[in-house]
Tab-separated table of C-alpha atoms in Angstrom:
chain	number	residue	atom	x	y	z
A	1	UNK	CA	61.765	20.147	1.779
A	2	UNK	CA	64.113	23.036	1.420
A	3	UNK	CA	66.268	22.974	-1.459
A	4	UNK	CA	69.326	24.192	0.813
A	5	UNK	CA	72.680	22.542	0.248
A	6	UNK	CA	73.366	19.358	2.321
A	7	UNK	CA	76.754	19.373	4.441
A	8	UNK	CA	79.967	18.499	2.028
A	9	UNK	CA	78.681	21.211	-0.048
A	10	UNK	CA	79.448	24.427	1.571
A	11	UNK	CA	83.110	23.732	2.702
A	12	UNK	CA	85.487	26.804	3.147
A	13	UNK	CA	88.504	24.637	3.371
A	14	UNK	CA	90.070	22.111	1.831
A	15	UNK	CA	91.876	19.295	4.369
A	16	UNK	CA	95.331	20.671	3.695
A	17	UNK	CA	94.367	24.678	4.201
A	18	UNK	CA	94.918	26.120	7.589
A	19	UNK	CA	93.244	29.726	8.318
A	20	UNK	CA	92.969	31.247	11.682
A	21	UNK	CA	91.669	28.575	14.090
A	22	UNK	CA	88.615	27.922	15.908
A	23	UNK	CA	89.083	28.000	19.305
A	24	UNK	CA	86.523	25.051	21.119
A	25	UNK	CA	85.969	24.595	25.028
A	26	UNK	CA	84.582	21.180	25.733
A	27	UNK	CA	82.582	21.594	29.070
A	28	UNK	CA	81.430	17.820	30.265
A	29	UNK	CA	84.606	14.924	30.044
A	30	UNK	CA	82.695	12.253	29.553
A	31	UNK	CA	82.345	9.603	26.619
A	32	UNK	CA	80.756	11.696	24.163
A	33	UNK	CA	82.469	14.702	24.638
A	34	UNK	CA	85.824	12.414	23.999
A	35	UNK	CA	83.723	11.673	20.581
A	36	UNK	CA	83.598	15.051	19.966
A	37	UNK	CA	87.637	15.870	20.673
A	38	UNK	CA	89.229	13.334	18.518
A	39	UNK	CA	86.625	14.677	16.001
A	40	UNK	CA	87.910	17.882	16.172
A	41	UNK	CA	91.157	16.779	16.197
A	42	UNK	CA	90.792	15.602	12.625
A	43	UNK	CA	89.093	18.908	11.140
A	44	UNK	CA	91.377	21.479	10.283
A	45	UNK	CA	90.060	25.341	11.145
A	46	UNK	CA	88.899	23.921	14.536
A	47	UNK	CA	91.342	23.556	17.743
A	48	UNK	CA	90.481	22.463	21.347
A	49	UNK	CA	91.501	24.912	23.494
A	50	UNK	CA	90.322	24.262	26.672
A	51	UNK	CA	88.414	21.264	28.542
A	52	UNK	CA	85.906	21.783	31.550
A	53	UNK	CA	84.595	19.366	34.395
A	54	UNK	CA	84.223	19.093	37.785
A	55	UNK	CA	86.267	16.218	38.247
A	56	UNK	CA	89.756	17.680	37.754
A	57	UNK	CA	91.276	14.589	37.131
A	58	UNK	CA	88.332	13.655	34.209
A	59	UNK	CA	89.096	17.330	32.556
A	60	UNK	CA	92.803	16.703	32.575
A	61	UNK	CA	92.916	13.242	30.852
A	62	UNK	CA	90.451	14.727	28.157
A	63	UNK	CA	92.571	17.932	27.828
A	64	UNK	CA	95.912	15.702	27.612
A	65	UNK	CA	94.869	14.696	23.412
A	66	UNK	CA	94.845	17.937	22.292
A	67	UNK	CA	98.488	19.999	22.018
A	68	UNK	CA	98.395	22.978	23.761
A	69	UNK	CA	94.681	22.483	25.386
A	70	UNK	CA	94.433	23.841	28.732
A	71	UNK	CA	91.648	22.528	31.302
A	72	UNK	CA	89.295	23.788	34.679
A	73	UNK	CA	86.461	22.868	36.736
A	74	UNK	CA	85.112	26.182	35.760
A	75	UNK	CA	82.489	26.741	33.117
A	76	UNK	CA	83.005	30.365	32.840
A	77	UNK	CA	86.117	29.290	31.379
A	78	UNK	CA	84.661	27.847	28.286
A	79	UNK	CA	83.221	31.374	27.065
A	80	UNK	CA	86.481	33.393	28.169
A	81	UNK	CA	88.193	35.529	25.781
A	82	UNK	CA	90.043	32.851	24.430
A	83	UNK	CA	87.329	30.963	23.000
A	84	UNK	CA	85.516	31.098	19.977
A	85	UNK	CA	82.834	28.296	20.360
A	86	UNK	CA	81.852	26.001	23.490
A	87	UNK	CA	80.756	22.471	22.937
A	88	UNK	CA	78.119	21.799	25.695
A	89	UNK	CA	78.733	17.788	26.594
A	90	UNK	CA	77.107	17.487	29.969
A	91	UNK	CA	73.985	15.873	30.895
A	92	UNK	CA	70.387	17.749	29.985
A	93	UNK	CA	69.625	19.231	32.944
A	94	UNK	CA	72.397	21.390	32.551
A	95	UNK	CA	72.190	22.946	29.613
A	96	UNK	CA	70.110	26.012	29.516
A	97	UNK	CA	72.345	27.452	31.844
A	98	UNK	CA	75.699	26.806	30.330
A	99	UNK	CA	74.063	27.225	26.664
A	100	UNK	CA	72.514	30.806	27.479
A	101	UNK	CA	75.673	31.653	29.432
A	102	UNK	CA	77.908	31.019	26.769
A	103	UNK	CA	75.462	32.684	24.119
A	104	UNK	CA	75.121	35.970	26.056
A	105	UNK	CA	79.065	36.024	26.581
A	106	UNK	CA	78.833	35.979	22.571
A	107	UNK	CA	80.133	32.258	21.837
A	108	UNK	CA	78.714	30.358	19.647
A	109	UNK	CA	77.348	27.343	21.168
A	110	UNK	CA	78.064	23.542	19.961
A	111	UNK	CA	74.886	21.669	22.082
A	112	UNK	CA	73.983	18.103	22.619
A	113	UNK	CA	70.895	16.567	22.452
A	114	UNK	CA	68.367	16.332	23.987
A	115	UNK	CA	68.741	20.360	23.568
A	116	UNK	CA	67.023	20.375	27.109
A	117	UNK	CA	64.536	19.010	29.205
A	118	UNK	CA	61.941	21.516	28.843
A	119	UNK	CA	60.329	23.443	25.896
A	120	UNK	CA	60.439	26.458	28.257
A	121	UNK	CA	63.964	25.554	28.512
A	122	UNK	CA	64.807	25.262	24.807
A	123	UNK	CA	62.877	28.492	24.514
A	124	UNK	CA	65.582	30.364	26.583
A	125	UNK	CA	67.923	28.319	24.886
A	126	UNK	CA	66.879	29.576	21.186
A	127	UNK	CA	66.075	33.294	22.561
A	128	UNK	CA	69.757	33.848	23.747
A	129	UNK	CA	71.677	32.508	20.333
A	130	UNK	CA	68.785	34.748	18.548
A	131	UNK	CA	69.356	38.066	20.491
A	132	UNK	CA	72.786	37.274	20.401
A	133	UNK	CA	73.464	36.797	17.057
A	134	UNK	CA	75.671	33.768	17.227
A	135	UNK	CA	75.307	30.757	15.877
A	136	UNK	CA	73.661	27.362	17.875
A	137	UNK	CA	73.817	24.368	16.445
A	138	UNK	CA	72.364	20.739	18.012
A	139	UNK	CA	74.457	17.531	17.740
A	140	UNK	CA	72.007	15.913	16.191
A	141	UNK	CA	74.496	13.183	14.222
A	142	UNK	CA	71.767	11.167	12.948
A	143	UNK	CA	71.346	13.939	10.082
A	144	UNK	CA	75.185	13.780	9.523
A	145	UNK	CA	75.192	10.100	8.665
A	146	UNK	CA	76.171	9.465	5.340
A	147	UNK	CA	73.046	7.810	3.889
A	148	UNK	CA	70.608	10.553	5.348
A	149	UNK	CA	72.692	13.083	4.126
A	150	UNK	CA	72.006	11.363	0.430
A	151	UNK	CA	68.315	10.804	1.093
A	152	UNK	CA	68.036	14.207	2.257
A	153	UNK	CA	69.411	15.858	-0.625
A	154	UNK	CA	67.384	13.354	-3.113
A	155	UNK	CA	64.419	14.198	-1.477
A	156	UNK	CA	65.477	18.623	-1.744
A	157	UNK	CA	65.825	17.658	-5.762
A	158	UNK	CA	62.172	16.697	-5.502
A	159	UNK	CA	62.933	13.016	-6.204
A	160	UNK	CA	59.532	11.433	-4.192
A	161	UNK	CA	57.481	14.830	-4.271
A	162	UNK	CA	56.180	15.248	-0.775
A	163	UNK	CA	56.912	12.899	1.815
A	164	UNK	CA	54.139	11.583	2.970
A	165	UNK	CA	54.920	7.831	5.195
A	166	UNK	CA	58.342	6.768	6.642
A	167	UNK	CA	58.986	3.762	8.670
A	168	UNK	CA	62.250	3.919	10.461
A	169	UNK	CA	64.152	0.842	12.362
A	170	UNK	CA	67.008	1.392	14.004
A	171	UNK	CA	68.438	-1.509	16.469
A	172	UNK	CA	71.628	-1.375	18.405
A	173	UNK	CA	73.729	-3.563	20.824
A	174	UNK	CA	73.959	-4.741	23.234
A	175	UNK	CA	72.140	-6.236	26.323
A	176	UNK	CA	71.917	-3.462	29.229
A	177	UNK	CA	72.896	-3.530	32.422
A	178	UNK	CA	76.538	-1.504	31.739
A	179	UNK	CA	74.914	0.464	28.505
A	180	UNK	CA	74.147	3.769	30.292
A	181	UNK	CA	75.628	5.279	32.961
A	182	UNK	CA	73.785	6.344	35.947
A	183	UNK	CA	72.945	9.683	35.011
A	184	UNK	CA	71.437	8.033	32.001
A	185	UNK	CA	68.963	6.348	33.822
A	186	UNK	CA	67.940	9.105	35.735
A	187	UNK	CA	64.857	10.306	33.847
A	188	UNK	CA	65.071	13.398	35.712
A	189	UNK	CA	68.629	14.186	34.757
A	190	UNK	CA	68.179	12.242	31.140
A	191	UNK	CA	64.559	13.047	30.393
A	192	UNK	CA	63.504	9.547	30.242
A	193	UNK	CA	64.770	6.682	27.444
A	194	UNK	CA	61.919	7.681	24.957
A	195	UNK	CA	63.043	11.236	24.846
A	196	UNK	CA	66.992	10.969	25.199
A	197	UNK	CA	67.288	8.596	22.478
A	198	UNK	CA	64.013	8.743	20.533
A	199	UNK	CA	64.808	12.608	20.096
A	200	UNK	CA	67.756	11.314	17.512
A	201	UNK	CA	64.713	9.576	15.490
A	202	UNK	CA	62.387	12.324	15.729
A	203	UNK	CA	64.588	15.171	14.666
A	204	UNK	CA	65.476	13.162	11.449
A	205	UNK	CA	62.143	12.945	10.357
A	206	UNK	CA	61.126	16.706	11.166
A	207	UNK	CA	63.912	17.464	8.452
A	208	UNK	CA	63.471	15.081	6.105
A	209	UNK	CA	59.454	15.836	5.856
A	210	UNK	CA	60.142	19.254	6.158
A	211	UNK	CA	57.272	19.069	8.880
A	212	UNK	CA	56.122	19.281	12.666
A	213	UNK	CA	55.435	16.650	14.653
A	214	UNK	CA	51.840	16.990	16.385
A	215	UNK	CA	50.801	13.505	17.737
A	216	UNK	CA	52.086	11.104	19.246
A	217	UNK	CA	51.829	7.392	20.566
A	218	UNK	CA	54.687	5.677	22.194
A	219	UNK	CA	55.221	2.150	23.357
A	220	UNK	CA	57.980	0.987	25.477
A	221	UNK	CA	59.000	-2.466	25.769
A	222	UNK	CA	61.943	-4.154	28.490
A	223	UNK	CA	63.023	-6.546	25.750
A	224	UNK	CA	66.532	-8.608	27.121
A	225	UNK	CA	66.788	-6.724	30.328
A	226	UNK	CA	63.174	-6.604	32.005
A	227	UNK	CA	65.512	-5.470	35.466
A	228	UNK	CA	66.635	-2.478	33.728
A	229	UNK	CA	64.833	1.024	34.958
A	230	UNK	CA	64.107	2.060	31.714
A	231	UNK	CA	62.703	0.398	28.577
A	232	UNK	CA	65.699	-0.581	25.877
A	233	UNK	CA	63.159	-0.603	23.429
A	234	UNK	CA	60.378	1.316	21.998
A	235	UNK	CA	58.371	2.073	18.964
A	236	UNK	CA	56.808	5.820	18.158
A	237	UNK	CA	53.482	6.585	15.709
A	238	UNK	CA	54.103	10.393	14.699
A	239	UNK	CA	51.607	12.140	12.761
A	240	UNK	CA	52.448	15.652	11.625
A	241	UNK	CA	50.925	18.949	10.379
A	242	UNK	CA	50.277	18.328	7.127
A	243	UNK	CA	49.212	14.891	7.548
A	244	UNK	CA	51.859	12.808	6.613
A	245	UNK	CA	52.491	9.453	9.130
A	246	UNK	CA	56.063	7.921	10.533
A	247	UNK	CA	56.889	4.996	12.456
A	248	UNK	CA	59.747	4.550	14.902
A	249	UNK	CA	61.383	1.480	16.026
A	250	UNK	CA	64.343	1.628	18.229
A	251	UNK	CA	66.007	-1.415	20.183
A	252	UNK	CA	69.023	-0.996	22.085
A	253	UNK	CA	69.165	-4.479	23.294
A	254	UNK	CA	71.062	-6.524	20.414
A	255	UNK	CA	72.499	-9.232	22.058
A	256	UNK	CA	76.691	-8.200	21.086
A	257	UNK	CA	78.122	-4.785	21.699
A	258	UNK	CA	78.441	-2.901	18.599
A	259	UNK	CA	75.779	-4.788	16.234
A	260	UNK	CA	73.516	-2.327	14.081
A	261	UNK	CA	70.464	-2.861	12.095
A	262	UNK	CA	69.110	0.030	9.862
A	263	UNK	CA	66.249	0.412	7.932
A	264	UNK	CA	64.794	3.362	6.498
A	265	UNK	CA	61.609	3.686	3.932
A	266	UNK	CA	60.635	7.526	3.115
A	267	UNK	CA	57.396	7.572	0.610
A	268	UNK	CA	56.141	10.796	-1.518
A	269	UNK	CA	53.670	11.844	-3.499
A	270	UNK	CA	55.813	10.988	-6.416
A	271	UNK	CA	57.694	8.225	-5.475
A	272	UNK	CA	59.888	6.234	-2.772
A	273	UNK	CA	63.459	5.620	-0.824
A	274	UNK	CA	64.564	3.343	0.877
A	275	UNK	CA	67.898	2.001	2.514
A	276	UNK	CA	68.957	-1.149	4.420
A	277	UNK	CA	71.925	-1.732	6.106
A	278	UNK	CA	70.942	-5.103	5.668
A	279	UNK	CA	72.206	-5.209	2.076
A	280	UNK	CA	75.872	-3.908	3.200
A	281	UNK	CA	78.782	-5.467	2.295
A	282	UNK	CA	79.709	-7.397	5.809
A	283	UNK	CA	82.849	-7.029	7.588
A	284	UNK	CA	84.372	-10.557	8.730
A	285	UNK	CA	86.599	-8.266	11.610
A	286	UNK	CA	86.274	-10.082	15.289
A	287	UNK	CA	83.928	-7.690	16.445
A	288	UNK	CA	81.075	-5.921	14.750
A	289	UNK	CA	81.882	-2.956	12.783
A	290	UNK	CA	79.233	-0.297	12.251
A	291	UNK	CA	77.850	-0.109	8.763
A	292	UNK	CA	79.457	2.404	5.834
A	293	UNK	CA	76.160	4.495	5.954
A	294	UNK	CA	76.667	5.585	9.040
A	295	UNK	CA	80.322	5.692	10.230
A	296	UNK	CA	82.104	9.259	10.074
A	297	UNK	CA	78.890	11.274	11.219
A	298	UNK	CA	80.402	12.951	14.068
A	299	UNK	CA	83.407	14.488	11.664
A	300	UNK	CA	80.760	15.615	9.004
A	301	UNK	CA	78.971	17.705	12.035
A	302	UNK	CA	82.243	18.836	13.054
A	303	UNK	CA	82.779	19.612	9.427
A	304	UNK	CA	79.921	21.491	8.948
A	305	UNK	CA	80.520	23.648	12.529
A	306	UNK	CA	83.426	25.048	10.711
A	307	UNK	CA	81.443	26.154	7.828
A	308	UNK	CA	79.299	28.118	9.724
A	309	UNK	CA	81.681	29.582	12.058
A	310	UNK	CA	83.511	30.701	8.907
A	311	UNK	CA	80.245	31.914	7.451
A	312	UNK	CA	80.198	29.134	4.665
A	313	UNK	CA	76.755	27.658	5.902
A	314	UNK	CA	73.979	28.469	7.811
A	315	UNK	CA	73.673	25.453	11.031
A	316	UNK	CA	71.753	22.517	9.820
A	317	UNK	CA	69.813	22.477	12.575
A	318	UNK	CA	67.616	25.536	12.408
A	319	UNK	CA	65.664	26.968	15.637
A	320	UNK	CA	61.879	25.570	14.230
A	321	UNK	CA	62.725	22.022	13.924
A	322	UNK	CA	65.209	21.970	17.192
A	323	UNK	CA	62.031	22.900	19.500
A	324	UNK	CA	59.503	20.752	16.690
A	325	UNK	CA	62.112	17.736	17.151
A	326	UNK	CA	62.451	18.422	21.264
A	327	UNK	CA	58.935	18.592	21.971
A	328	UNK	CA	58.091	15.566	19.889
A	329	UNK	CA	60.319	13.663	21.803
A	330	UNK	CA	58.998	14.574	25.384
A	331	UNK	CA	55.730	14.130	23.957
A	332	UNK	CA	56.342	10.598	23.454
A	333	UNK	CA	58.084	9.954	26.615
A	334	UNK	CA	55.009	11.634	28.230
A	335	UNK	CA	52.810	9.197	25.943
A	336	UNK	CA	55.283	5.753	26.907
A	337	UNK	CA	54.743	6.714	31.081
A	338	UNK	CA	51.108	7.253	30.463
A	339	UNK	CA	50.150	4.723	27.513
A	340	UNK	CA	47.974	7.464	26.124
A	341	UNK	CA	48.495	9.508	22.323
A	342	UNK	CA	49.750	12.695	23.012
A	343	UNK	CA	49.107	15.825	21.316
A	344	UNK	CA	52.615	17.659	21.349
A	345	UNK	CA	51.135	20.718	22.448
A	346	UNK	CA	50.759	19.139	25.648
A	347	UNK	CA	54.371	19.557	26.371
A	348	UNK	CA	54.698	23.019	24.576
């Protein structure tokens, strides 16, 4: 693992200090780029400038919470002079185009996962911000959580030697239909349930073993909504270069809106963590409330954005394990449609 700081550590600027600005485009108006506004809004050195979406009246309402933020159905727009870095919020099969756009117009580029749908896609993707020279980063918010942010930086102090086994369960509510929208369920917009989601699981555990993934074995399972057109749930068996296993449960079927389960064991040469959300103090609020280890991820990542646009860190995300992470995940998605192991390569 490298020994590299962790987010948190690298800050330029305290909350109260105000330098020059940031200036972010949002292009996509849907529900996660809204996540990533009022983030933004709470991270001084970063503004929102300027909104983009081809429904006018969807680009306007998101525009309307930040002061001063302008909006278009445009995507040039979002790497015009007047911006500094564009936050790419639209579904996967759009962003090579407005990624490598934006990096050969010199922004730096904010990008949500799944980085693509493609390895030859993600190539392009990585090529541009390289030749460029500007910084990419993948909003990969399962890093920026609060408890893998801790085991990450126990296990970069040497803590369990080499990781060698993790087992990973994450389940989330609630029952589908009226989870995803219908873009969602298109695999060939989304890339498919295993890969749009598992890619969240996958890229955690290329950075916290500090390794490739380079088989694969996926499962799916229709769970409490067998009418759906995609599995809600699905496990993952990951071996990687150097050996070491994982396995992935995810569940997005929970029964109430909200409800999270969490489990995470990471095992070394030298020793073991673990971390349950299980043993969480419970909130006795009206509706579930998500547990202290992971709340606040999306303002750390928005955090750490400004560090490295003011130079303070290098992106979190680095090129090697967004492609490792990517073509893990459309491994297994190739491995759940065929019910066959999958050598990642096959995808590369």
């Amino acid at each position: 693992m490298s020994t590299a700081p962790v987010p948190g550590e690298m800050r330029s600027r305290d909350p109260g200090q105000r330098g020059s600005d940031h200036r972010v485009a949002v292009i996509g108006a849907g529900a996660i780029a809204r996540d990533h506004v009022i983030a933004l809004a709470g991270v001084p050195g970063l503004r929102l400038t300027h909104v983009v979406d081809r429904h006018p009246e969807r680009a306007a309402a998101l525009a309307a919470l930040a002061e001063g933020a302008t909006w278009s159905t445009d995507p040039a727009t979002a790497w015009s002079d007047s911006i500094d870095v564009t936050a790419v919020c639209t579904s996967p099969e759009s962003h090579a185009e407005l990624s490598v756009a934006a990096l050969r117009a010199g922004r730096a580029v904010l990008l949500e996962k799944p980085a693509a749908l493609n390895v030859a896609d993600a190539d392009r993707i990585l090529a541009a911000a390289k030749a460029a020279g500007r910084p990419l980063l993948v909003a990969q918010t399962a890093r920026f959580q609060p408890v893998h942010l801790e085991i990450a930086q126990a296990v970069a102090e040497g803590a369990i030697g080499t990781p060698r086994l993790a087992h990973l369960t994450w389940y989330t509510g609630h029952v589908w239909p009226g989870g995803w929208r219908g873009w969602q369920l298109d695999s060939s917009r989304s890339g498919g349930h295993v890969a749009h989601n598992g890619v969240h699981a996958l890229d955690l555990l290329t950075w916290l073993m500090d390794d490739e993934p380079v088989r694969v074995f996926a499962r799916p399972c229709r769970t409490w909504a067998p009418g759906m057109p995609t599995p809600d749930s699905f496990q993952i068996l990951v071996r990687f270069a150097g050996g070491a296993l994982a396995t992935v449960e995810l569940c997005y079927a929970l029964v109430e809106r909200g409800t999270f389960v969490r489990r995470l064991m990471l095992s070394g040469t030298t020793g073991t963590l673990h971390h349950s959300s299980e043993n969480e103090p419970r909130s006795h609020s009206a509706s579930p409330v998500a547990p202290a280890s992971i709340e606040g991820a999306m303002t750390e990542q928005t955090r750490h954005l400004r560090d490295v646009l003011d130079g303070a860190a290098a992106p979190l995300t680095a090129p090697h394990q967004i492609r490792a992470a990517l073509a893990a995940a459309l491994a297994a998605q190739l491995s759940a449609d065929e019910g066959r192991p999958v050598d990642v390569k096959e995808v590369c």
